[in-house]
Amino acid sequence: MKVGIPKGLLYCKYNDFLETFFYELGAQVVTSPDTNKDILDEGVKYCVDDACMPIKIFHGHVCAVKDKCDVIVLPRIMQLYKNEYICPKFCGLPEMVINSIDNMPPAITEPIYAFSKKSLYSWAKAAGKKVTSNRFLIKNAFMKAYDEHLSTDTGIIDQGYSINVALAGHPYNIYDSFINMNLVKKLNKLGIGVETMEYTQSLSIDFEIEQLYKRPFWTYARENYGFAASALKNKNVEGIIYVSSFNCGTDSVIVELIKNIAGDFPLLVLKIDEHTGEAGLDTRIEAFHDMLERRIRIEGNSPTHG
């Protein structure tokens, strides 16, 4: 059996788990190509107009892989942590795709509650039945996939740069180089190192969240605010760059919360959608770089990097 996995949304975080799980079940894993212009165009064609760019791109990835597989994985990710959710569109993502794209193969749409090993195994049992009826094989595949995921490091922490920034945003905006137009490479070329949320201790993030009047309802809202607030407090970077999708409801709140605590600390918000031009993005990050350099040189505000 060929199992198709679209390389969109949180594939960048959980591809190791998904691919290992279905491979260990004896399936042939088929993925869509890396995000490109054709995938974006297909996604825009089939997705509703008011969806954010990453959701549109996911539709394009589905179009790219649906005719090459016997069953397709449409992750309905509900929770990564207890009492938190991802985004309303994730909850209804399978229905969005199935009702927008014709000639879809059978889909694995079981909800994913990943806040514990036991809850994630419930998804594995339901999803695995689409490939095999062997319960022992499903359990063994799950254990191997779970261990593979735990042993895989994610995130970016550059070394050896005189200027460093905290790069915040939803993972699919940070790690999909097509969506962000090779932002990390552009920053490195300008002499700017990047650090992402994965290298900030969860205790530091939770401490900053406790300072808010109300705990954020959304997982990535909590993580991005906590990460930015921790970077501001520790002064281990010279600036913060937040990559945000146009039309993202959770980002519209979190960006304002970060602005409220940033004060005069350098903060650049990059709003992206399918119409964002690369030249405009280049101009903004070059100007941000120049401002950081000037701030360090004239004001002497460079922190000491270990």
mmCIF file of C-alpha atoms in Angstrom:
data_model
loop_
_atom_site.group_PDB
_atom_site.id
_atom_site.type_symbol
_atom_site.label_atom_id
_atom_site.label_comp_id
_atom_site.label_asym_id
_atom_site.label_seq_id
_atom_site.Cartn_x
_atom_site.Cartn_y
_atom_site.Cartn_z
ATOM 1 C CA MET A 1 0.000 0.000 0.000
ATOM 2 C CA LYS A 2 1.178 3.517 -0.814
ATOM 3 C CA VAL A 3 0.543 6.093 1.910
ATOM 4 C CA GLY A 4 0.676 9.721 0.799
ATOM 5 C CA ILE A 5 1.875 12.436 3.181
ATOM 6 C CA PRO A 6 1.572 16.104 2.122
ATOM 7 C CA LYS A 7 4.679 18.122 3.065
ATOM 8 C CA GLY A 8 2.732 21.085 4.388
ATOM 9 C CA LEU A 9 1.851 22.675 7.742
ATOM 10 C CA LEU A 10 3.339 20.699 10.667
ATOM 11 C CA TYR A 11 5.049 18.112 8.458
ATOM 12 C CA CYS A 12 8.238 20.044 9.236
ATOM 13 C CA LYS A 13 7.894 19.085 12.910
ATOM 14 C CA TYR A 14 6.438 15.574 12.773
ATOM 15 C CA ASN A 15 7.574 14.060 9.478
ATOM 16 C CA ASP A 16 9.959 11.708 11.270
ATOM 17 C CA PHE A 17 7.118 10.235 13.336
ATOM 18 C CA LEU A 18 4.655 9.874 10.469
ATOM 19 C CA GLU A 19 7.076 8.444 7.943
ATOM 20 C CA THR A 20 8.615 5.985 10.405
ATOM 21 C CA PHE A 21 5.184 4.801 11.572
ATOM 22 C CA PHE A 22 3.837 3.973 8.130
ATOM 23 C CA TYR A 23 7.151 2.575 6.925
ATOM 24 C CA GLU A 24 7.232 0.169 9.875
ATOM 25 C CA LEU A 25 3.693 -0.920 8.996
ATOM 26 C CA GLY A 26 5.057 -2.107 5.659
ATOM 27 C CA ALA A 27 3.617 0.725 3.586
ATOM 28 C CA GLN A 28 5.442 2.655 0.903
ATOM 29 C CA VAL A 29 5.549 6.293 1.993
ATOM 30 C CA VAL A 30 4.993 8.813 -0.797
ATOM 31 C CA THR A 31 5.456 12.513 -0.086
ATOM 32 C CA SER A 32 4.756 15.610 -2.128
ATOM 33 C CA PRO A 33 7.726 17.682 -3.360
ATOM 34 C CA ASP A 34 9.127 20.564 -1.354
ATOM 35 C CA THR A 35 6.929 23.637 -1.564
ATOM 36 C CA ASN A 36 7.270 25.415 -4.912
ATOM 37 C CA LYS A 37 5.369 27.852 -7.144
ATOM 38 C CA ASP A 38 3.266 25.105 -8.757
ATOM 39 C CA ILE A 39 2.148 23.808 -5.364
ATOM 40 C CA LEU A 40 1.237 27.330 -4.253
ATOM 41 C CA ASP A 41 -0.750 27.952 -7.451
ATOM 42 C CA GLU A 42 -2.665 24.676 -7.054
ATOM 43 C CA GLY A 43 -3.405 25.498 -3.442
ATOM 44 C CA VAL A 44 -4.708 28.957 -4.274
ATOM 45 C CA LYS A 45 -6.872 27.406 -6.983
ATOM 46 C CA TYR A 46 -8.614 24.927 -4.689
ATOM 47 C CA CYS A 47 -8.577 26.559 -1.252
ATOM 48 C CA VAL A 48 -11.047 29.128 0.037
ATOM 49 C CA ASP A 49 -9.896 32.705 -0.495
ATOM 50 C CA ASP A 50 -9.824 33.818 3.146
ATOM 51 C CA ALA A 51 -7.525 31.018 4.360
ATOM 52 C CA CYS A 52 -3.943 31.823 5.341
ATOM 53 C CA MET A 53 -1.075 31.035 2.980
ATOM 54 C CA PRO A 54 0.086 27.848 4.810
ATOM 55 C CA ILE A 55 -3.417 26.334 4.539
ATOM 56 C CA LYS A 56 -3.504 27.141 0.825
ATOM 57 C CA ILE A 57 -0.084 25.570 0.374
ATOM 58 C CA PHE A 58 -1.250 22.431 2.185
ATOM 59 C CA HIS A 59 -4.040 22.098 -0.408
ATOM 60 C CA GLY A 60 -1.370 22.317 -3.087
ATOM 61 C CA HIS A 61 0.655 19.550 -1.448
ATOM 62 C CA VAL A 62 -2.437 17.353 -1.364
ATOM 63 C CA CYS A 63 -2.976 17.935 -5.086
ATOM 64 C CA ALA A 64 0.651 16.973 -5.740
ATOM 65 C CA VAL A 65 0.467 13.602 -3.968
ATOM 66 C CA LYS A 66 -3.189 12.455 -4.106
ATOM 67 C CA ASP A 67 -2.908 10.590 -7.416
ATOM 68 C CA LYS A 68 0.266 8.770 -6.363
ATOM 69 C CA CYS A 69 -1.074 6.956 -3.294
ATOM 70 C CA ASP A 70 -3.744 4.501 -2.133
ATOM 71 C CA VAL A 71 -4.528 6.416 1.046
ATOM 72 C CA ILE A 72 -3.568 9.946 2.107
ATOM 73 C CA VAL A 73 -2.807 11.339 5.565
ATOM 74 C CA LEU A 74 -4.741 14.504 6.405
ATOM 75 C CA PRO A 75 -3.637 15.264 9.978
ATOM 76 C CA ARG A 76 -6.429 16.555 12.197
ATOM 77 C CA ILE A 77 -4.113 17.830 14.933
ATOM 78 C CA MET A 78 -6.256 18.804 17.899
ATOM 79 C CA GLN A 79 -3.867 19.147 20.836
ATOM 80 C CA LEU A 80 -0.141 19.039 21.459
ATOM 81 C CA TYR A 81 -0.549 20.028 25.103
ATOM 82 C CA LYS A 82 -3.466 19.639 27.493
ATOM 83 C CA ASN A 83 -5.933 22.536 27.617
ATOM 84 C CA GLU A 84 -4.417 24.054 24.441
ATOM 85 C CA TYR A 85 -5.296 23.848 20.757
ATOM 86 C CA ILE A 86 -3.449 24.608 17.519
ATOM 87 C CA CYS A 87 -5.787 26.541 15.243
ATOM 88 C CA PRO A 88 -9.480 26.138 14.288
ATOM 89 C CA LYS A 89 -8.488 25.385 10.703
ATOM 90 C CA PHE A 90 -6.450 22.373 11.846
ATOM 91 C CA CYS A 91 -9.539 20.889 13.463
ATOM 92 C CA GLY A 92 -11.492 21.036 10.218
ATOM 93 C CA LEU A 93 -8.590 20.629 7.792
ATOM 94 C CA PRO A 94 -9.635 17.207 6.390
ATOM 95 C CA GLU A 95 -13.138 18.488 5.576
ATOM 96 C CA MET A 96 -11.700 21.612 3.951
ATOM 97 C CA VAL A 97 -9.491 19.499 1.707
ATOM 98 C CA ILE A 98 -11.956 16.715 0.875
ATOM 99 C CA ASN A 99 -14.716 19.178 -0.026
ATOM 100 C CA SER A 100 -12.433 21.385 -2.120
ATOM 101 C CA ILE A 101 -10.401 18.873 -4.147
ATOM 102 C CA ASP A 102 -11.964 16.322 -6.504
ATOM 103 C CA ASN A 103 -11.018 12.658 -6.908
ATOM 104 C CA MET A 104 -9.468 12.291 -3.480
ATOM 105 C CA PRO A 105 -8.250 8.850 -2.360
ATOM 106 C CA PRO A 106 -9.399 7.426 1.007
ATOM 107 C CA ALA A 107 -8.033 9.602 3.799
ATOM 108 C CA ILE A 108 -6.706 9.044 7.313
ATOM 109 C CA THR A 109 -8.423 11.821 9.261
ATOM 110 C CA GLU A 110 -8.511 10.550 12.834
ATOM 111 C CA PRO A 111 -7.981 13.339 15.416
ATOM 112 C CA ILE A 112 -4.510 13.587 16.917
ATOM 113 C CA TYR A 113 -4.169 14.299 20.629
ATOM 114 C CA ALA A 114 -0.423 14.326 21.193
ATOM 115 C CA PHE A 115 -0.210 15.584 24.770
ATOM 116 C CA SER A 116 0.708 12.105 26.030
ATOM 117 C CA LYS A 117 2.104 8.860 24.658
ATOM 118 C CA LYS A 118 -1.163 7.092 25.494
ATOM 119 C CA SER A 119 -3.341 9.609 23.685
ATOM 120 C CA LEU A 120 -1.090 9.576 20.620
ATOM 121 C CA TYR A 121 -1.222 5.782 20.569
ATOM 122 C CA SER A 122 -5.013 6.038 20.233
ATOM 123 C CA TRP A 123 -4.456 7.811 16.917
ATOM 124 C CA ALA A 124 -1.880 5.227 15.848
ATOM 125 C CA LYS A 125 -4.301 2.350 16.464
ATOM 126 C CA ALA A 126 -7.036 4.005 14.397
ATOM 127 C CA ALA A 127 -4.699 5.132 11.603
ATOM 128 C CA GLY A 128 -2.804 1.844 11.499
ATOM 129 C CA LYS A 129 -6.002 -0.108 10.822
ATOM 130 C CA LYS A 130 -6.164 1.602 7.421
ATOM 131 C CA VAL A 131 -2.952 -0.238 6.520
ATOM 132 C CA THR A 132 -2.996 -3.501 8.486
ATOM 133 C CA SER A 133 -5.166 -5.436 10.927
ATOM 134 C CA ASN A 134 -2.114 -6.710 12.840
ATOM 135 C CA ARG A 135 -2.324 -4.990 16.244
ATOM 136 C CA PHE A 136 1.156 -6.132 17.270
ATOM 137 C CA LEU A 137 2.626 -4.616 14.114
ATOM 138 C CA ILE A 138 0.802 -1.340 14.777
ATOM 139 C CA LYS A 139 2.087 -1.156 18.357
ATOM 140 C CA ASN A 140 5.639 -1.954 17.293
ATOM 141 C CA ALA A 141 5.500 0.668 14.519
ATOM 142 C CA PHE A 142 4.198 3.251 16.967
ATOM 143 C CA MET A 143 6.983 2.585 19.472
ATOM 144 C CA LYS A 144 9.665 2.924 16.802
ATOM 145 C CA ALA A 145 8.093 6.114 15.418
ATOM 146 C CA TYR A 146 7.741 7.598 18.891
ATOM 147 C CA ASP A 147 11.377 6.872 19.751
ATOM 148 C CA GLU A 148 12.512 8.258 16.397
ATOM 149 C CA HIS A 149 10.671 11.493 17.052
ATOM 150 C CA LEU A 150 12.104 11.873 20.548
ATOM 151 C CA SER A 151 15.636 11.384 19.233
ATOM 152 C CA THR A 152 15.274 13.955 16.441
ATOM 153 C CA ASP A 153 16.433 17.499 17.146
ATOM 154 C CA THR A 154 14.609 20.403 15.573
ATOM 155 C CA GLY A 155 15.226 24.114 15.659
ATOM 156 C CA ILE A 156 17.968 26.532 14.640
ATOM 157 C CA ILE A 157 20.709 28.037 16.769
ATOM 158 C CA ASP A 158 23.480 29.653 14.745
ATOM 159 C CA GLN A 159 26.953 30.127 16.151
ATOM 160 C CA GLY A 160 29.716 32.572 15.335
ATOM 161 C CA TYR A 161 27.647 35.622 14.334
ATOM 162 C CA SER A 162 28.204 39.065 15.836
ATOM 163 C CA ILE A 163 24.500 39.886 15.415
ATOM 164 C CA ASN A 164 21.808 37.419 16.472
ATOM 165 C CA VAL A 165 18.022 37.523 16.324
ATOM 166 C CA ALA A 166 15.214 35.473 17.820
ATOM 167 C CA LEU A 167 13.135 34.119 14.929
ATOM 168 C CA ALA A 168 9.537 33.545 16.026
ATOM 169 C CA GLY A 169 6.409 32.378 14.231
ATOM 170 C CA HIS A 170 4.506 29.207 13.402
ATOM 171 C CA PRO A 171 6.900 26.365 12.476
ATOM 172 C CA TYR A 172 5.659 26.082 8.905
ATOM 173 C CA ASN A 173 6.485 29.750 8.356
ATOM 174 C CA ILE A 174 9.938 29.351 9.907
ATOM 175 C CA TYR A 175 11.064 26.084 8.295
ATOM 176 C CA ASP A 176 9.461 26.217 4.840
ATOM 177 C CA SER A 177 12.036 28.176 2.854
ATOM 178 C CA PHE A 178 9.575 28.778 0.003
ATOM 179 C CA ILE A 179 7.006 30.389 2.281
ATOM 180 C CA ASN A 180 9.565 32.689 3.921
ATOM 181 C CA MET A 181 11.618 33.155 0.738
ATOM 182 C CA ASN A 182 14.813 31.684 2.199
ATOM 183 C CA LEU A 183 14.725 34.079 5.135
ATOM 184 C CA VAL A 184 17.267 32.210 7.268
ATOM 185 C CA LYS A 185 19.797 32.060 4.430
ATOM 186 C CA LYS A 186 19.250 35.741 3.691
ATOM 187 C CA LEU A 187 19.845 36.650 7.323
ATOM 188 C CA ASN A 188 22.981 34.495 7.524
ATOM 189 C CA LYS A 189 24.292 36.129 4.360
ATOM 190 C CA LEU A 190 23.853 39.523 6.013
ATOM 191 C CA GLY A 191 25.860 38.289 8.997
ATOM 192 C CA ILE A 192 22.876 37.662 11.271
ATOM 193 C CA GLY A 193 22.597 34.461 13.286
ATOM 194 C CA VAL A 194 19.211 32.932 14.071
ATOM 195 C CA GLU A 195 17.838 31.274 17.191
ATOM 196 C CA THR A 196 14.415 29.615 17.277
ATOM 197 C CA MET A 197 12.057 28.722 20.112
ATOM 198 C CA GLU A 198 13.236 25.117 20.504
ATOM 199 C CA TYR A 199 16.391 26.285 22.291
ATOM 200 C CA THR A 200 14.539 28.219 24.977
ATOM 201 C CA GLN A 201 13.736 26.189 28.076
ATOM 202 C CA SER A 202 10.054 25.428 28.546
ATOM 203 C CA LEU A 203 10.281 26.691 32.142
ATOM 204 C CA SER A 204 11.366 30.110 30.844
ATOM 205 C CA ILE A 205 8.439 30.196 28.422
ATOM 206 C CA ASP A 206 5.964 29.136 31.119
ATOM 207 C CA PHE A 207 7.309 31.784 33.514
ATOM 208 C CA GLU A 208 6.706 34.548 30.978
ATOM 209 C CA ILE A 209 3.204 33.229 30.240
ATOM 210 C CA GLU A 210 2.340 33.421 33.931
ATOM 211 C CA GLN A 211 2.869 37.182 33.762
ATOM 212 C CA LEU A 212 -0.063 37.547 31.375
ATOM 213 C CA TYR A 213 -3.562 38.282 32.608
ATOM 214 C CA LYS A 214 -4.821 35.102 30.922
ATOM 215 C CA ARG A 215 -2.990 32.055 29.567
ATOM 216 C CA PRO A 216 -3.175 31.864 25.732
ATOM 217 C CA PHE A 217 -5.615 29.274 24.399
ATOM 218 C CA TRP A 218 -3.417 28.390 21.413
ATOM 219 C CA THR A 219 -0.175 26.397 21.660
ATOM 220 C CA TYR A 220 1.926 28.430 19.242
ATOM 221 C CA ALA A 221 0.607 31.670 20.667
ATOM 222 C CA ARG A 222 1.905 30.585 24.076
ATOM 223 C CA GLU A 223 5.244 29.410 22.729
ATOM 224 C CA ASN A 224 5.912 32.442 20.545
ATOM 225 C CA TYR A 225 5.001 34.968 23.209
ATOM 226 C CA GLY A 226 7.007 33.129 25.870
ATOM 227 C CA PHE A 227 9.992 32.824 23.534
ATOM 228 C CA ALA A 228 9.945 36.514 22.572
ATOM 229 C CA ALA A 229 9.434 37.654 26.164
ATOM 230 C CA SER A 230 12.310 35.456 27.346
ATOM 231 C CA ALA A 231 14.596 36.852 24.616
ATOM 232 C CA LEU A 232 13.678 40.390 25.666
ATOM 233 C CA LYS A 233 14.413 39.692 29.300
ATOM 234 C CA ASN A 234 17.675 37.813 28.809
ATOM 235 C CA LYS A 235 18.981 40.160 26.088
ATOM 236 C CA ASN A 236 20.794 37.225 24.444
ATOM 237 C CA VAL A 237 19.864 38.522 20.973
ATOM 238 C CA GLU A 238 19.989 41.945 19.351
ATOM 239 C CA GLY A 239 16.511 41.790 17.847
ATOM 240 C CA ILE A 240 13.358 39.771 17.223
ATOM 241 C CA ILE A 241 11.864 38.856 13.850
ATOM 242 C CA TYR A 242 8.312 37.515 13.811
ATOM 243 C CA VAL A 243 7.138 35.789 10.617
ATOM 244 C CA SER A 244 3.362 35.975 10.430
ATOM 245 C CA SER A 245 0.840 34.771 7.876
ATOM 246 C CA PHE A 246 -1.625 37.360 6.647
ATOM 247 C CA ASN A 247 -5.104 36.462 7.956
ATOM 248 C CA CYS A 248 -3.742 34.527 10.956
ATOM 249 C CA GLY A 249 -6.079 35.267 13.852
ATOM 250 C CA THR A 250 -3.797 34.029 16.634
ATOM 251 C CA ASP A 251 -0.805 35.976 15.297
ATOM 252 C CA SER A 252 -2.823 39.193 15.238
ATOM 253 C CA VAL A 253 -3.145 38.920 19.022
ATOM 254 C CA ILE A 254 0.330 37.641 19.892
ATOM 255 C CA VAL A 255 2.172 40.179 17.742
ATOM 256 C CA GLU A 256 0.408 42.995 19.598
ATOM 257 C CA LEU A 257 1.258 41.456 22.970
ATOM 258 C CA ILE A 258 4.922 41.261 21.963
ATOM 259 C CA LYS A 259 4.875 44.854 20.733
ATOM 260 C CA ASN A 260 3.489 45.936 24.108
ATOM 261 C CA ILE A 261 6.488 44.540 25.988
ATOM 262 C CA ALA A 262 9.166 45.232 23.364
ATOM 263 C CA GLY A 263 9.452 48.951 23.991
ATOM 264 C CA ASP A 264 12.411 50.237 21.961
ATOM 265 C CA PHE A 265 13.878 46.750 21.495
ATOM 266 C CA PRO A 266 14.280 46.029 17.751
ATOM 267 C CA LEU A 267 11.278 44.062 16.481
ATOM 268 C CA LEU A 268 10.520 43.285 12.841
ATOM 269 C CA VAL A 269 7.168 41.735 11.879
ATOM 270 C CA LEU A 270 7.143 40.154 8.417
ATOM 271 C CA LYS A 271 3.604 39.581 7.137
ATOM 272 C CA ILE A 272 3.554 37.100 4.267
ATOM 273 C CA ASP A 273 0.975 35.788 1.838
ATOM 274 C CA GLU A 274 0.947 34.535 -1.742
ATOM 275 C CA HIS A 275 1.345 38.119 -3.018
ATOM 276 C CA THR A 276 4.411 39.011 -0.933
ATOM 277 C CA GLY A 277 7.305 40.045 -3.153
ATOM 278 C CA GLU A 278 10.833 38.876 -2.472
ATOM 279 C CA ALA A 279 12.321 42.294 -3.247
ATOM 280 C CA GLY A 280 10.158 43.902 -0.586
ATOM 281 C CA LEU A 281 11.186 41.319 1.994
ATOM 282 C CA ASP A 282 14.866 41.784 1.102
ATOM 283 C CA THR A 283 14.565 45.534 1.568
ATOM 284 C CA ARG A 284 12.974 45.155 5.006
ATOM 285 C CA ILE A 285 15.516 42.700 6.398
ATOM 286 C CA GLU A 286 18.415 44.727 4.975
ATOM 287 C CA ALA A 287 17.053 47.842 6.662
ATOM 288 C CA PHE A 288 16.614 45.873 9.903
ATOM 289 C CA HIS A 289 20.215 44.674 9.660
ATOM 290 C CA ASP A 290 21.473 48.215 9.110
ATOM 291 C CA MET A 291 19.495 49.415 12.117
ATOM 292 C CA LEU A 292 20.904 46.645 14.327
ATOM 293 C CA GLU A 293 24.450 47.422 13.225
ATOM 294 C CA ARG A 294 23.971 51.125 13.885
ATOM 295 C CA ARG A 295 22.420 50.428 17.285
ATOM 296 C CA ILE A 296 25.372 48.232 18.283
ATOM 297 C CA ARG A 297 27.999 50.632 16.951
ATOM 298 C CA ILE A 298 26.593 53.925 18.207
ATOM 299 C CA GLU A 299 24.624 53.001 21.276
ATOM 300 C CA GLY A 300 26.832 50.120 22.399
ATOM 301 C CA ASN A 301 23.864 47.869 23.108
ATOM 302 C CA SER A 302 25.385 44.579 22.015
ATOM 303 C CA PRO A 303 24.929 41.805 24.612
ATOM 304 C CA THR A 304 27.782 39.481 25.392
ATOM 305 C CA HIS A 305 27.410 36.151 23.610
ATOM 306 C CA GLY A 306 28.796 33.020 25.180
#
